[in-house]
Structure formats: structure tokens, C-alpha cells
Coordinates of C-alpha atoms and ligand atoms in Angstrom, one line a residue:
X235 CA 23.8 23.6 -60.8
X236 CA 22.3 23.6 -64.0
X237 CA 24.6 23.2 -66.7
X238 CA 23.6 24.5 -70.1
X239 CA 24.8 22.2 -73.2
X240 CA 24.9 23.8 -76.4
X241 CA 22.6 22.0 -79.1
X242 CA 24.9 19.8 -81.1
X243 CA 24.2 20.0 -85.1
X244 CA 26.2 19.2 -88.5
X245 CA 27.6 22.6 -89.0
X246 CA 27.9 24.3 -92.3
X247 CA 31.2 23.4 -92.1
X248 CA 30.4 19.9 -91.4
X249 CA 28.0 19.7 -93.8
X250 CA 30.1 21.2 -96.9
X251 CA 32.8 18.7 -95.9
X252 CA 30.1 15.5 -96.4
X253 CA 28.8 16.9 -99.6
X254 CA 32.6 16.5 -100.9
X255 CA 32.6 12.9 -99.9
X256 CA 29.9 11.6 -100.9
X257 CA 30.3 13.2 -104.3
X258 CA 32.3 15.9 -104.8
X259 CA 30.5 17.0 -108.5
X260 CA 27.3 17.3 -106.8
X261 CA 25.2 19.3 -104.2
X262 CA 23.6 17.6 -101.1
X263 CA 21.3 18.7 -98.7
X264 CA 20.6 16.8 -95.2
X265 CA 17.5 16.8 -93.6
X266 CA 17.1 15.5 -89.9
X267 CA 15.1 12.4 -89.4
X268 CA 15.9 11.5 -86.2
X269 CA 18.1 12.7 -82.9
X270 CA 18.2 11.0 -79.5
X271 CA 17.9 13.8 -77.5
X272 CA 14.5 14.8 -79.1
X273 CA 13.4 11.2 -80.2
X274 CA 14.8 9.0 -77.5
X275 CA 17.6 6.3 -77.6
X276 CA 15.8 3.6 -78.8
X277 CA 16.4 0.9 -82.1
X278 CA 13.0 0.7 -82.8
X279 CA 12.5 4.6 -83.3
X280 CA 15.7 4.6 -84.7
X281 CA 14.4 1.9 -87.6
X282 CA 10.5 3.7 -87.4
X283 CA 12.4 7.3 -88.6
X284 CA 15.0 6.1 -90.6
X285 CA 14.2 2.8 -93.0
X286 CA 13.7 2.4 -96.5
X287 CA 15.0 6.5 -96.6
X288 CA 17.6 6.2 -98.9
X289 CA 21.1 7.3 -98.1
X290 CA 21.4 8.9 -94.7
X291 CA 24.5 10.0 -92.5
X292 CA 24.6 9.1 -88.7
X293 CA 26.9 11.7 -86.9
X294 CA 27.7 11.1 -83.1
X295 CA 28.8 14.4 -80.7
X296 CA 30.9 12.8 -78.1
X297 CA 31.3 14.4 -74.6
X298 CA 34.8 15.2 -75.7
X299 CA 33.5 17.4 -78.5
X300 CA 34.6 14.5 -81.0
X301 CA 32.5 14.3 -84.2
X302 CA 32.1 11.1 -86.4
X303 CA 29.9 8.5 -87.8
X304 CA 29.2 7.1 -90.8
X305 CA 27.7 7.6 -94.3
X306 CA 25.5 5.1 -96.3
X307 CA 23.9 5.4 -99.7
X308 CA 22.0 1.9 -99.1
X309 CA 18.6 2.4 -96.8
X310 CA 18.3 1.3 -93.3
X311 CA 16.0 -1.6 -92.6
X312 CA 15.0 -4.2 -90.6
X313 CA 15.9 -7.6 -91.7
X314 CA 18.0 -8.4 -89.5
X315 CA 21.3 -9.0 -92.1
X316 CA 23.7 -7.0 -93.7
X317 CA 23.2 -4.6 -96.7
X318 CA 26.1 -4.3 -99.1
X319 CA 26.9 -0.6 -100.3
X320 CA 30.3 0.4 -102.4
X321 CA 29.7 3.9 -101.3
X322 CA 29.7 3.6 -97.7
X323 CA 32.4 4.9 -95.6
X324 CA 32.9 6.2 -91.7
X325 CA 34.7 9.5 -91.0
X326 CA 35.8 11.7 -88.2
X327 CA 34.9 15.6 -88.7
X328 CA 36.0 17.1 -85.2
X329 CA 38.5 15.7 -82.4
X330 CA 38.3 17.6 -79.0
X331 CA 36.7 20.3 -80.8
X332 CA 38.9 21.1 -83.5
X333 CA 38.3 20.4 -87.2
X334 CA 40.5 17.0 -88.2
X335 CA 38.1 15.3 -91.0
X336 CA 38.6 12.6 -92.1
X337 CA 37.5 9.7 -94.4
X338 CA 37.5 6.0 -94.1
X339 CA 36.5 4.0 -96.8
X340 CA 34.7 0.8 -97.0
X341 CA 37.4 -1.9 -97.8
X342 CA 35.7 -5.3 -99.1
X343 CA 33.8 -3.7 -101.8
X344 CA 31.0 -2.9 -99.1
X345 CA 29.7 -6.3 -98.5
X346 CA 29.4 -6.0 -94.9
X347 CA 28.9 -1.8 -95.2
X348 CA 25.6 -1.8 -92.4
X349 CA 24.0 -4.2 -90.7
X350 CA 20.2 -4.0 -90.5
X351 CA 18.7 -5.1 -87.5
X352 CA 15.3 -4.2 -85.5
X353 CA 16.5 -4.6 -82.0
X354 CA 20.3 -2.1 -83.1
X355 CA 20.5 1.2 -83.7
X356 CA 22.6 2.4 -86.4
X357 CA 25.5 -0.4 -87.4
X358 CA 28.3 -0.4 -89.8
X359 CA 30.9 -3.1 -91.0
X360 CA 31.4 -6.7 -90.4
X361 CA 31.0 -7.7 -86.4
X362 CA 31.1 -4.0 -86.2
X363 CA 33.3 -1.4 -87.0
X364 CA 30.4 0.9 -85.4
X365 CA 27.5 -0.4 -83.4
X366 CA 26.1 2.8 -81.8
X367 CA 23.5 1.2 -79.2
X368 CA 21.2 -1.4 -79.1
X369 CA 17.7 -1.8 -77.5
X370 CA 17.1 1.6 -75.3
X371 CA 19.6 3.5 -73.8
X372 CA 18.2 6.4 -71.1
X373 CA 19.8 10.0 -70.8
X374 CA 22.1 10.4 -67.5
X375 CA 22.8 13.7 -67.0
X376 CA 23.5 15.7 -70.2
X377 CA 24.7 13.0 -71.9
X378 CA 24.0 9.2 -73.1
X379 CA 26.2 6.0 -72.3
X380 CA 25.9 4.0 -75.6
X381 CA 26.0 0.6 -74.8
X382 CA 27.3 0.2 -78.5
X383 CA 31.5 -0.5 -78.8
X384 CA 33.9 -0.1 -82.1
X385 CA 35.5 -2.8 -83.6
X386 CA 37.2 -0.5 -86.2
X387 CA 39.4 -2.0 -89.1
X388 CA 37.1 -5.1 -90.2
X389 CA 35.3 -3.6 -92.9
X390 CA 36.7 0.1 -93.3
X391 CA 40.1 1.7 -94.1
X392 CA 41.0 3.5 -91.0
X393 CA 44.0 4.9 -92.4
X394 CA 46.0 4.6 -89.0
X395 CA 42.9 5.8 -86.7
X396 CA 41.7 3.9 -83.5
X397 CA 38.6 3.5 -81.4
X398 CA 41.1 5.8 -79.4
X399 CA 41.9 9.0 -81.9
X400 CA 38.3 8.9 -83.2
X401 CA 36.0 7.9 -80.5
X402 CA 38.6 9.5 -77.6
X403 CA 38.2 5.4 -76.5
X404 CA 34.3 5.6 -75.1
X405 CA 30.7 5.8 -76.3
X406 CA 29.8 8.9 -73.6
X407 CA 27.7 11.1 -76.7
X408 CA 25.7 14.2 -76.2
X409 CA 23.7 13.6 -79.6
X410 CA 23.5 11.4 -82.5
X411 CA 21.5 12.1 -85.2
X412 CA 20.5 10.7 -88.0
X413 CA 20.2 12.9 -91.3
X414 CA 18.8 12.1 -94.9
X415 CA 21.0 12.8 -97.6
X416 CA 19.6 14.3 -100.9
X417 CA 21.4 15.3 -104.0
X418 CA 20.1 18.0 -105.4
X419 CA 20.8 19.7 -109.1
X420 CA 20.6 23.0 -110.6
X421 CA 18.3 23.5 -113.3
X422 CA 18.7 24.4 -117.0
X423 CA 15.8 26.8 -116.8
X424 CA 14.9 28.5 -113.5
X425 CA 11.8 27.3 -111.7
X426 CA 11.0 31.2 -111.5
X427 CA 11.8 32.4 -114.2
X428 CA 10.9 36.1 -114.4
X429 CA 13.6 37.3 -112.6
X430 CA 15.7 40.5 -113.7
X431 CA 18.9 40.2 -112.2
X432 CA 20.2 43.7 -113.5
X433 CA 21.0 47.2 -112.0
X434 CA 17.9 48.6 -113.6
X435 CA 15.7 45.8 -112.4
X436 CA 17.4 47.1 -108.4
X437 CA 16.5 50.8 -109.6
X438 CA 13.4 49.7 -110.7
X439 CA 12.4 47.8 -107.4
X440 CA 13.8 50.4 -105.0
X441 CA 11.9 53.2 -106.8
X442 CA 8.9 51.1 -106.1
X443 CA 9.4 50.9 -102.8
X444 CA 10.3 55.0 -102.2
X445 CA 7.5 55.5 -104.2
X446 CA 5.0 53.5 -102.1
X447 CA 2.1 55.3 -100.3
X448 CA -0.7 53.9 -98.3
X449 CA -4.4 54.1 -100.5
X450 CA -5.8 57.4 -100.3
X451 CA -8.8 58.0 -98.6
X452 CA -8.1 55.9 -95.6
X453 CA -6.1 58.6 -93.9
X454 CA -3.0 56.6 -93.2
X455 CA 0.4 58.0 -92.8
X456 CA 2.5 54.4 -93.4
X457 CA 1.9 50.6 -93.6
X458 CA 2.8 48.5 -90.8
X459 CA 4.0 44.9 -91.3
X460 CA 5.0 42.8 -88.6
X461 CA 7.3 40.3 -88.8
X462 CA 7.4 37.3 -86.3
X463 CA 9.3 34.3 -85.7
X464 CA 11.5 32.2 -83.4
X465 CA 15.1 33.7 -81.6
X466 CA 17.5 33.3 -84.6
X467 CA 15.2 33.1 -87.6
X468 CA 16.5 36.4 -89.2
X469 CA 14.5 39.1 -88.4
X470 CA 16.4 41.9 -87.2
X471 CA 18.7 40.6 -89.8
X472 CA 15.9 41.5 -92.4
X473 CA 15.0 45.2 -91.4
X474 CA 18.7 45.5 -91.4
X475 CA 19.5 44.2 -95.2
X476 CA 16.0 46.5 -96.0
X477 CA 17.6 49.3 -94.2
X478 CA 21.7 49.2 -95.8
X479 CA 19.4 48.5 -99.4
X480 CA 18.4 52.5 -98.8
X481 CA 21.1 53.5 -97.0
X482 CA 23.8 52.5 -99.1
X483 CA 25.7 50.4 -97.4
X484 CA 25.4 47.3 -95.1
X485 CA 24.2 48.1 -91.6
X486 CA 23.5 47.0 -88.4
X487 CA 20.7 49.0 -86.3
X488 CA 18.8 46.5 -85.4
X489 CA 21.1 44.2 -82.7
X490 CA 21.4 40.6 -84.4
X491 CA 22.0 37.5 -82.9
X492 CA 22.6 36.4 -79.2
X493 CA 22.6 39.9 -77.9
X494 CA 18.5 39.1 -77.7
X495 CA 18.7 35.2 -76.3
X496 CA 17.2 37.1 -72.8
X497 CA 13.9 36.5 -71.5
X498 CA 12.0 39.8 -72.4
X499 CA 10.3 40.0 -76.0
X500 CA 10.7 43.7 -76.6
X501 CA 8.5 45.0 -79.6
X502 CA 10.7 46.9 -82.1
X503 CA 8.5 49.5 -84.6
X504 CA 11.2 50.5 -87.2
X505 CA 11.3 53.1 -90.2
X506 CA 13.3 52.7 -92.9
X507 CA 15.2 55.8 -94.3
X508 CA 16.4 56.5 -97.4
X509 CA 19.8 57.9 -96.3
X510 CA 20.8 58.7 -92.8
X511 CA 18.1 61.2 -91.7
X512 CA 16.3 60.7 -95.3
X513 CA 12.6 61.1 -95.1
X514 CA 11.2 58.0 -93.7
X515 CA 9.7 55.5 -96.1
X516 CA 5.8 55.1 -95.8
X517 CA 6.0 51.8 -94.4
X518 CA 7.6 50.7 -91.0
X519 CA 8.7 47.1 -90.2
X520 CA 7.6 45.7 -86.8
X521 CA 10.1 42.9 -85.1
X522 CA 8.6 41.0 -82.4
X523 CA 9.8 37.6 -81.3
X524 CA 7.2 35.3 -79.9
X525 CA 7.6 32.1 -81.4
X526 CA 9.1 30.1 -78.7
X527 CA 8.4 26.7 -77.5
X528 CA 8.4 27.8 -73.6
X529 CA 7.5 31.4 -74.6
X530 CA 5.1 32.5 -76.9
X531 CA 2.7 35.2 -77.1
X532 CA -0.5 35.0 -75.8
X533 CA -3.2 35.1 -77.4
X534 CA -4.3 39.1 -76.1
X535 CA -1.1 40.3 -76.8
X536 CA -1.5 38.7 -80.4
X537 CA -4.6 40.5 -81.1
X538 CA -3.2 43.9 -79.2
X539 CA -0.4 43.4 -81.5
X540 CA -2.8 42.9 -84.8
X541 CA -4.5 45.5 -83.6
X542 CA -2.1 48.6 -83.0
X543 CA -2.3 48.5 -79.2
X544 CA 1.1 48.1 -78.7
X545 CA 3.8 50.7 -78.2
X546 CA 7.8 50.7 -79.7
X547 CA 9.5 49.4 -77.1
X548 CA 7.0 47.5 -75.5
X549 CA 8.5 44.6 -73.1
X550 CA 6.2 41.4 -73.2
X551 CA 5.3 39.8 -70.2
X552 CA 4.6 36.2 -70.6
X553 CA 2.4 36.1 -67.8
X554 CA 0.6 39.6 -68.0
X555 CA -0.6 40.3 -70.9
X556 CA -0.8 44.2 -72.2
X557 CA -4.3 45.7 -70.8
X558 CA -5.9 49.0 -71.1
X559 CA -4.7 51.7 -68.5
X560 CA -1.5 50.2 -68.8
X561 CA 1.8 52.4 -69.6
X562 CA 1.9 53.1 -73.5
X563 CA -1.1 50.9 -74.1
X564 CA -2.5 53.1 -77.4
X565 CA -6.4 52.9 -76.4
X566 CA -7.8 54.4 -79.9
X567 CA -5.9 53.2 -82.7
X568 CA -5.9 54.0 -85.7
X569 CA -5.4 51.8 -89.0
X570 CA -1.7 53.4 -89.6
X571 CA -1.1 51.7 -85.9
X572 CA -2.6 48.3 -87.0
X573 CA -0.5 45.7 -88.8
X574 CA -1.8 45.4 -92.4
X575 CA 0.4 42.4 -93.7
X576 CA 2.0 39.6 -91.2
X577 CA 5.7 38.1 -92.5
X578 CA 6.2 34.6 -90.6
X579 CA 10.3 34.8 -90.8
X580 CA 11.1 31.2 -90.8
X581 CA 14.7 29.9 -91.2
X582 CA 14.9 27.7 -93.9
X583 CA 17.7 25.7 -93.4
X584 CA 15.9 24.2 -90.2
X585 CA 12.3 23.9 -91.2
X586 CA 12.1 20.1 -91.0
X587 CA 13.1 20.7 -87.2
X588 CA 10.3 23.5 -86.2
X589 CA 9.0 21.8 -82.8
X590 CA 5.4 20.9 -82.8
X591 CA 4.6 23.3 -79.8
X592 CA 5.7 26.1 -82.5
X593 CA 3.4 25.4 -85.0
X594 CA 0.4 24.7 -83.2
X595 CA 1.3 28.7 -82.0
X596 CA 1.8 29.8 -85.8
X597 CA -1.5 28.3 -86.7
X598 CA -3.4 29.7 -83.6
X599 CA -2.3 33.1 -84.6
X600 CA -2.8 32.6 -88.0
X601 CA -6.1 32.2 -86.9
X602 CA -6.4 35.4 -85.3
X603 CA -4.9 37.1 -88.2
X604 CA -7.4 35.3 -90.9
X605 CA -10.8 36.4 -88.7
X606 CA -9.2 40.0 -89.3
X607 CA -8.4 40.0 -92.8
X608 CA -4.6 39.9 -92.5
X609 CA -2.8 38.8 -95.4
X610 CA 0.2 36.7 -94.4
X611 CA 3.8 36.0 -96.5
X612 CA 6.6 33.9 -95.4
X613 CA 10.0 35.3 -95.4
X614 CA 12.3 32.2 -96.0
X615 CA 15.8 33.4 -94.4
X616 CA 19.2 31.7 -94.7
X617 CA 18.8 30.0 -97.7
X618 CA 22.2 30.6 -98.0
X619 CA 22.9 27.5 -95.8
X620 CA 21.0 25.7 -97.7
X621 CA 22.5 25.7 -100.9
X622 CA 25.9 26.7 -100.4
X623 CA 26.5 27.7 -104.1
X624 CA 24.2 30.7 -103.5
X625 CA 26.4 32.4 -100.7
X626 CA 28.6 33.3 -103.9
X627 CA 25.7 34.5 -106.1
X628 CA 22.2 35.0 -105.5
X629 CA 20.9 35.0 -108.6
X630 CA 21.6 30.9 -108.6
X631 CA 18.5 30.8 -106.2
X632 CA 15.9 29.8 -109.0
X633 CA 18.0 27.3 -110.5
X634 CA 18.4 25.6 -107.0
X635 CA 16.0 22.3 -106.5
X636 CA 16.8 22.6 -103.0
X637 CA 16.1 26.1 -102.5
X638 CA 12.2 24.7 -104.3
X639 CA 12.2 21.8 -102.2
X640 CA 12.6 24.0 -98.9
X641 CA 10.5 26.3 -100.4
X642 CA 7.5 24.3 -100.9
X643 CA 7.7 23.0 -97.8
X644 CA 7.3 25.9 -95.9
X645 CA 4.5 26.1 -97.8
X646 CA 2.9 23.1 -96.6
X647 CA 4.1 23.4 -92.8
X648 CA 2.3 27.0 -93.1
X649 CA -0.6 26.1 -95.2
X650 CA 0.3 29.5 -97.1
X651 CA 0.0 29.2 -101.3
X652 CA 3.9 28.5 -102.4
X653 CA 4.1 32.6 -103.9
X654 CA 3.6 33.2 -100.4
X655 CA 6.8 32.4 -99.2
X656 CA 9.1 34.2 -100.2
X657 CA 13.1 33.4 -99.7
X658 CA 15.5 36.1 -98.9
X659 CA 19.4 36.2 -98.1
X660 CA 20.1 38.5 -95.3
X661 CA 23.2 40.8 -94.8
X662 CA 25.4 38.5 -92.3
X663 CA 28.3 38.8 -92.3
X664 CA 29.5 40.8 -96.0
X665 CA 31.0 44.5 -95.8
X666 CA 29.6 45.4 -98.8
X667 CA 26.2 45.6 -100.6
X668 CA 25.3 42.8 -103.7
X669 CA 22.9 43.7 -106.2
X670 CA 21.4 40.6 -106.1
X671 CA 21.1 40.2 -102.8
X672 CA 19.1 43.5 -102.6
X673 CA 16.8 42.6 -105.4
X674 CA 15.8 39.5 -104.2
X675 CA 15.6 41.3 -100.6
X676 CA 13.2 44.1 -102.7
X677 CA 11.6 41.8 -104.2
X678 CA 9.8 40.2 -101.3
X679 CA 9.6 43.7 -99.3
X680 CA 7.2 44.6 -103.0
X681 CA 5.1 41.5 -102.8
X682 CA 4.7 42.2 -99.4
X683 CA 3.6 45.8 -99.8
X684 CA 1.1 44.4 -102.6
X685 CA -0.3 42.3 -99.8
X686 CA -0.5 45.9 -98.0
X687 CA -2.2 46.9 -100.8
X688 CA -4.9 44.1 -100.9
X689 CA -5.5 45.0 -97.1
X690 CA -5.9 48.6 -97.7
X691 CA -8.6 47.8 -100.7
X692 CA -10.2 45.7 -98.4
X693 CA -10.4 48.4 -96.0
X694 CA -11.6 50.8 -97.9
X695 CA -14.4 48.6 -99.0
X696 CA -15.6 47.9 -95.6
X697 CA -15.8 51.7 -95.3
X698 CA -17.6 52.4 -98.3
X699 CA -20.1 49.8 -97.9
X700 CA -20.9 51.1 -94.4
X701 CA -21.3 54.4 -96.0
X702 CA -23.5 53.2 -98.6
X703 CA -25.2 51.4 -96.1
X704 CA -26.0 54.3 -93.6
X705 CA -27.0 56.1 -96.9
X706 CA -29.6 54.2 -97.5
X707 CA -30.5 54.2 -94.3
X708 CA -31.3 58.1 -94.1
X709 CA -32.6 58.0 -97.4
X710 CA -35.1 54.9 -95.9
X711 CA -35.8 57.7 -92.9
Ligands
GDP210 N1 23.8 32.6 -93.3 C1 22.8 33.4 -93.0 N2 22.7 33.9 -91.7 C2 21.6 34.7 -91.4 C3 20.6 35.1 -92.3 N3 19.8 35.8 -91.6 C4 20.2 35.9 -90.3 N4 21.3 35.2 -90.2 C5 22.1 35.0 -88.9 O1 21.2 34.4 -88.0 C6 21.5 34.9 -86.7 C7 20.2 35.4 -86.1 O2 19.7 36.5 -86.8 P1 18.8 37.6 -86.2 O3 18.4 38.6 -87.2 O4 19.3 38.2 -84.9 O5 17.4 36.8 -85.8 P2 16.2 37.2 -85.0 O6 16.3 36.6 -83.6 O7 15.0 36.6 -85.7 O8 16.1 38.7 -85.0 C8 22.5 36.0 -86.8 O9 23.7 35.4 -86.5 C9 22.4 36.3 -88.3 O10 23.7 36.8 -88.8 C10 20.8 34.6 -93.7 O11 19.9 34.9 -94.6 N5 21.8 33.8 -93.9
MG211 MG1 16.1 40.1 -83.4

């Protein structure tokens, strides 16, 4: 029997409780640099991902769903001796899956806080308090046997606590990751700065979207975007914080979360309505998944995709891709069935962790979409999680170094120009619609309809220079 093992990360929860330790008057953000179940077991990768990085956090999942480790502001190296840091400490977060955190200081002003050594993975305290594994340990099962041990109490203030009440008295883990540990500030003067966070400014933007229509003269009924990304990245999430914007109030027509973790890729073409039963907008949003490391879209149902071929409701079949004659295929289409501006929807609290398989994918089809003229955005989702401050307001976003870190980047990873990618904050789990989280949700949906726009110009000059051309040409007869 196969037994499925839920992928162990530092929650939001986890996370938040850190950032108090460490320092409590600022922000942190953690980044992943390394995690045995991806990376391997082994003290040299360990000390390849994770040296001269500044301050990190190891955090160890146990097989009794115990979480703890140990925070350092020193860097890891190599040297084989031990690296003094004041700040240091070990905690527990979890113990048999419920939430018991706690913190355990360093106790001899940090002299002995880690131990760098090329041949040990991560090590803390004198002789040690925590030696997580040395040389390579292999995966049995689901699980890893450190062949590390605890010696708590020489160099940290366990407060009472035993290899027994943290570590359940074994070194059985499902994960252990490594994370780099960041503060981060907000600024004095936003980093974008022409943002209107006002009621007008969300009259204003929501006007502009009602008021959109295709370019005349191409005989198109409504713009198409297509949004794409992996399982979880927010995109039904986004048609529905588009769709409560101009309905009035938060809702959920498009099924989020693990409702869709099935096989099947089922292509989604959805208006948006101003009201319940309002006149559709001229614009529809398409939802497609297809950004999976063991499933991703060919590349014919990419282009039938791109290219309008491909009916609402439309289940993918990885290993048949859609072909002419088949049920729903649209044989002519026409450029209001085409997709005139692509939204990646990345999540960008886990960009550092995008597999490689993935983006190899995302630039394939990026491919595709530049040799037709596409114009392509990012929408960066769940920036919530990673600046916490901006779960309470929105508007915070621009003063937010990490929300500018992430958001450059996603630039890079996507080789897109930085106003390309544009961070929203979907409806998740509020009752009740925020003005700034629907301007900065119209915002993007208006850059990305000036995208539309570019497309449509472009469009239109193909047609006119073929007219202008066959002119010519009769004129030449
Ligand atoms: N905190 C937060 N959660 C989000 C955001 N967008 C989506 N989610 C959550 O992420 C999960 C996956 O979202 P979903 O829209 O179903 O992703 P999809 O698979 O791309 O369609 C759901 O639990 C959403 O509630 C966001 O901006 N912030
Ligand atoms: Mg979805």
C-alpha cells in the first residue's frame, strides 16, 4: 500500500511564531535553502546550500508530528569549530501535532551556539545539544533515521524539556529543512508610489473595467485571458475576488482549493457579471491548470489552447491531446475564441521552491505564446503570507521590501520586465469585501486588459497591412 505523506513546511503559524523570536520589533521572511527530502541527507549538501548565508532556522518534522530545531543568526560553515552567536536559541513549535512552542535560549553567552563542521549536518551547542546527522543518511520508507542524538542542556536553557518532550525520544524525521532568515522593513516612501488607495480610485478602476470593449474593427465580442499555473497557486481564487469585486460581495463560483487535487485538468471559460444576471463584462477569464511536475500540458493542447480550439469544460487528457473531429474541438475560430493576454498565476510565498521540471514547462510555453504575439503578466497571489502585516491592510503592499524582493524575483525566474508581475491578494477566507483589496485586484485585471489592448493593435495591424498589401497588389494587376 502506498501511503501518502503530506508535504511537511513551516506553516504561517510557524512562521509568525519565529519572527517573534528572533525579534519581535521586526518582520522576517524565510526562504528555503535546503530540505532532505528534495536535496538528500547529506553534510556536504547540507554545507554546499547553506554556508556563509547569514542567519537560517533548521526545523525538523518528526514521525510523531513533533516540530523543533534551532535558530542561528551566525552563518553556517565549514571549519570544522564552533561559531559563537548571542542570539541563537532551539525551540519546539509542535508536539504530536498540536501547537506547544516554545523557546530555549542559548545559556553561555553563545560561545558554543553551532558547530561548523564539513562531514555534520546541522549542529548546535557544546558536544551537542542538537546534532541532526552526519555524513549521508538514506530515506527508508517515508521517513529518515538521523543518525544524529540530543545532548540537550549543555549550552541551551531547556526550561524543564527533554530529548523526551521535544524530540518524543528518537531522531525518526519526515523532513528537515533548512530556511534563510531575512528581516525585512517597511519603507518611508512606497517603492510604487502612484497608488490611490481611495473609494474613488475603486470607482474609478471598476468603471474602467465595465467600460472596457474589445478594439473596433476586429469584430470581437470579448477578450479572452487565460490564466495558468500549478494546483494551489490561486487561480480560481482570482476569477472569484474579480467576480465578488462586481457582484458586491465575496463569492465563491469557482470551486477553490482541494476539491480540484484530481487527475483531470478541466478548462474553465468564465464571464464576469456585474450583478447576479448583470450583462456580462467584455472580457472572460479562462482557468486551466497545467503546470504540474508529472502533468503538464502538452505542447498541442498549449497551442489549441492559445489558439481558441478549446471548448468550456474541456477535460485534458495527458496522453491524448485535443485533435480535430473530436467532441467540442472549435475547428474555425475566431479571434474572440483566442487568448489575447496569458496571466502566469504564481504563488508568491513559494517561488524560491518552483521545481525545475515546472519551469522548463513555463518557458516552453512561453515560447509558444511569444512566436504568436501573446503578451504575458504575472499574477503574484498570496502575498499575504508573505508579509503578514498586509493580511490586515493592503494598502501596506508598496511599503513592503519583501513583497519587492518576491516581486522581482518572479521577475527573474519568468524573464518577464518587473511591471509585469503583478501581486494581488485574493478573497480567502474574509466575509466581506475590502477596498483595498479590490483595487489592487483591479488594478492588475486593468494592466492586464491594456496588455489586451496591445494584442488587439497588433491585430489590427496585421490586418491592415494585409489589406494594404492585397491593395497594391490589384492595383499592380
Ligand atoms: N492567503 C491566501 N490564500 C490564497 C490566496 N489565493 C488563493 N489562496 C488559497 O490557496 C488555495 C488554492 O487556491 P485556488 O484558487 O483553489 O488555486 P488554483 O488551484 O490555482 O485554482 C485555497 O485554499 C485558497 O483559499 C491569497 O492571495 N492569499
Ligand atoms: Mg482552481
Amino acid at each position: 500500500m502506498q501511503v501518502h505523506v503530506m508535504a511537511k513546511e513551516l506553516t504561517q503559524t510557524h512562521r509568525s511564531q519565529l519572527s517573534k523570536w528572533i525579534d519581535s520589533s521586526k518582520s522576517h521572511k524565510f526562504t528555503l535553502l535546503y530540505k532532505i527530502s528534495r536535496d538528500g541527507c547529506n553534510a556536504h549538501t547540507f554545507h554546499n546550500l547553506c554556508d556563509h548565508k547569514g542567519p537560517t532556522v533548521t526545523v525538523l518534522y518528526n514521525t510523531d508530528n513533533s516540530v523543533y530545531g534551532g535558530y542561528t543568526a551566525a552563518s553556517w560553515n565549514s571549519n570544522g569549530s564552533y561559531i559563537a552567536d548571542l542570539k541563537a536559541f532551539l525551540f519546539k513549535l509542535e508536539s504530536k501535532g498540536s501547537q506547544q512552542p516554545m523557546k530555549f535560549p542559548s545559556i553561555d553567552k553563545g560561545t558554543y551556539a553551532i558547530y561548523g563542521f564539513s562531514k555534520y549536518g546541522p549542529t548546535f551547542g557544546n558536544g551537542y545539544d542538537l546534532k541532526c546527522f552526519g555524513g549521508t543518511v538514506n530515506q527508508s520508507e517515508n521517513h529518515f533515521r538521523l543518525n544524529g542524538y540530543a545532548k540537550l542542556g549543555n549550552s541551551y536553557d531547556m526550561q524543564g524539556q527533554d530529548y523526551k518532550s521535544v524530540m518524543n525520544g528518537h531522531m525518526d524525521v519526515l523532513e528537515l529543512e533548512v530556511y534563510c532568515v531575512q528581516e525585512f522593513e517597511f519603507l518611508q516612501t512606497p517603492w510604487l508610489s502612484n497608488v490611490n488607495w481611495s473609494s474613488t480610485q475603486e470607482e474609478e478602476l471598476k468603471e474602467n473595467v465595465t467600460s472596457y470593449t474589445p478594439l473596433p474593427g476586429l469584430d470581437l465580442q470579448q477578450a479572452r485571458i487565460l490564466l495558468v499555473g500549478q494546483v494551489g497557486a490561486g487561480k480560481s481564487s482570482y476569477f472569484n475576488t474579480i467576480n465578488s469585486i462586481f457582484r458586491g460581495h465575496v463569492s465563491a463560483q469557482a470551486n477553490v482549493g482541494s476539491a480540484e487535487f484530481g487527475l483531470t485538468t478541466i478548462y474553465r471559460i468564465y464571464p464576469v457579471r456585474v450583478g447576479y444576471e448583470g450583462r456580462p463584462l467584455n472580457f472572460q477569464l479562462c482557468d486551466t491548470r497545467g503546470l504540474e511536475e508529472d502533468q503538464g500540458l502538452n505542447d498541442k493542447d498549449v497551442d489549441n489552447l492559445l489558439d481558441g480550439h478549446v471548448p468550456d469544460r474541456y477535460k485534458f487528457n495527458p496522453s491524448m491531446p485535443l485533435a480535430p473531429g473530436n467532441r467540442g474541438y472549435v475547428k474555425y475560430p475566431k479571434l474572440s475564441d483566442k487568448i489575447h493576454c496569458v496571466a502566469f498565476v504564481v504563488d508568491g510565498s513559494t517561488v524560491d521552491i518552483v521545481p525545475e521540471k515546472v519551469l522548463e514547462m513555463i518557458k516552453n510555453m512561453q515560447m509558444r505564446m511569444n512566436e504568436k504575439g501573446i503578451p504575458q503578466v504575472v499574477l503574484m497571489t498570496k502575498i499575504d503570507k508573505i508579509c503578514e502585516e498586509i493580511s490586515n491592510d493592503v494598502s501596506k503592499i508598496f511599503y513592503s521590501t519583501a513583497i519587492k524582493d518576491s516581486v522581482e524575483k518572479v521577475a527573474m525566474v519568468m524573464g518577464l520586465p518587473r511591471s509585469h508581475v503583478l501581486p494581488v491578494k485574493n478573497y480567502e477566507c474574509e466575509v466581506e469585501l475590502d477596498q483595498n483589496t479590490n483595487i489592487l485586484a483591479l488594478l492588475s485585471l486593468r494592466r492586464i486588459l491594456h496588455f489586451v489592448g496591445d494584442y488587439q493593435q497588433n491585430k489590427l495591424d496585421e490586418i491592415e497591412a494585409e489589406q494594404m498589401a492585397k491593395m497594391k497588389f490589384c492595383n499592380f494587376l
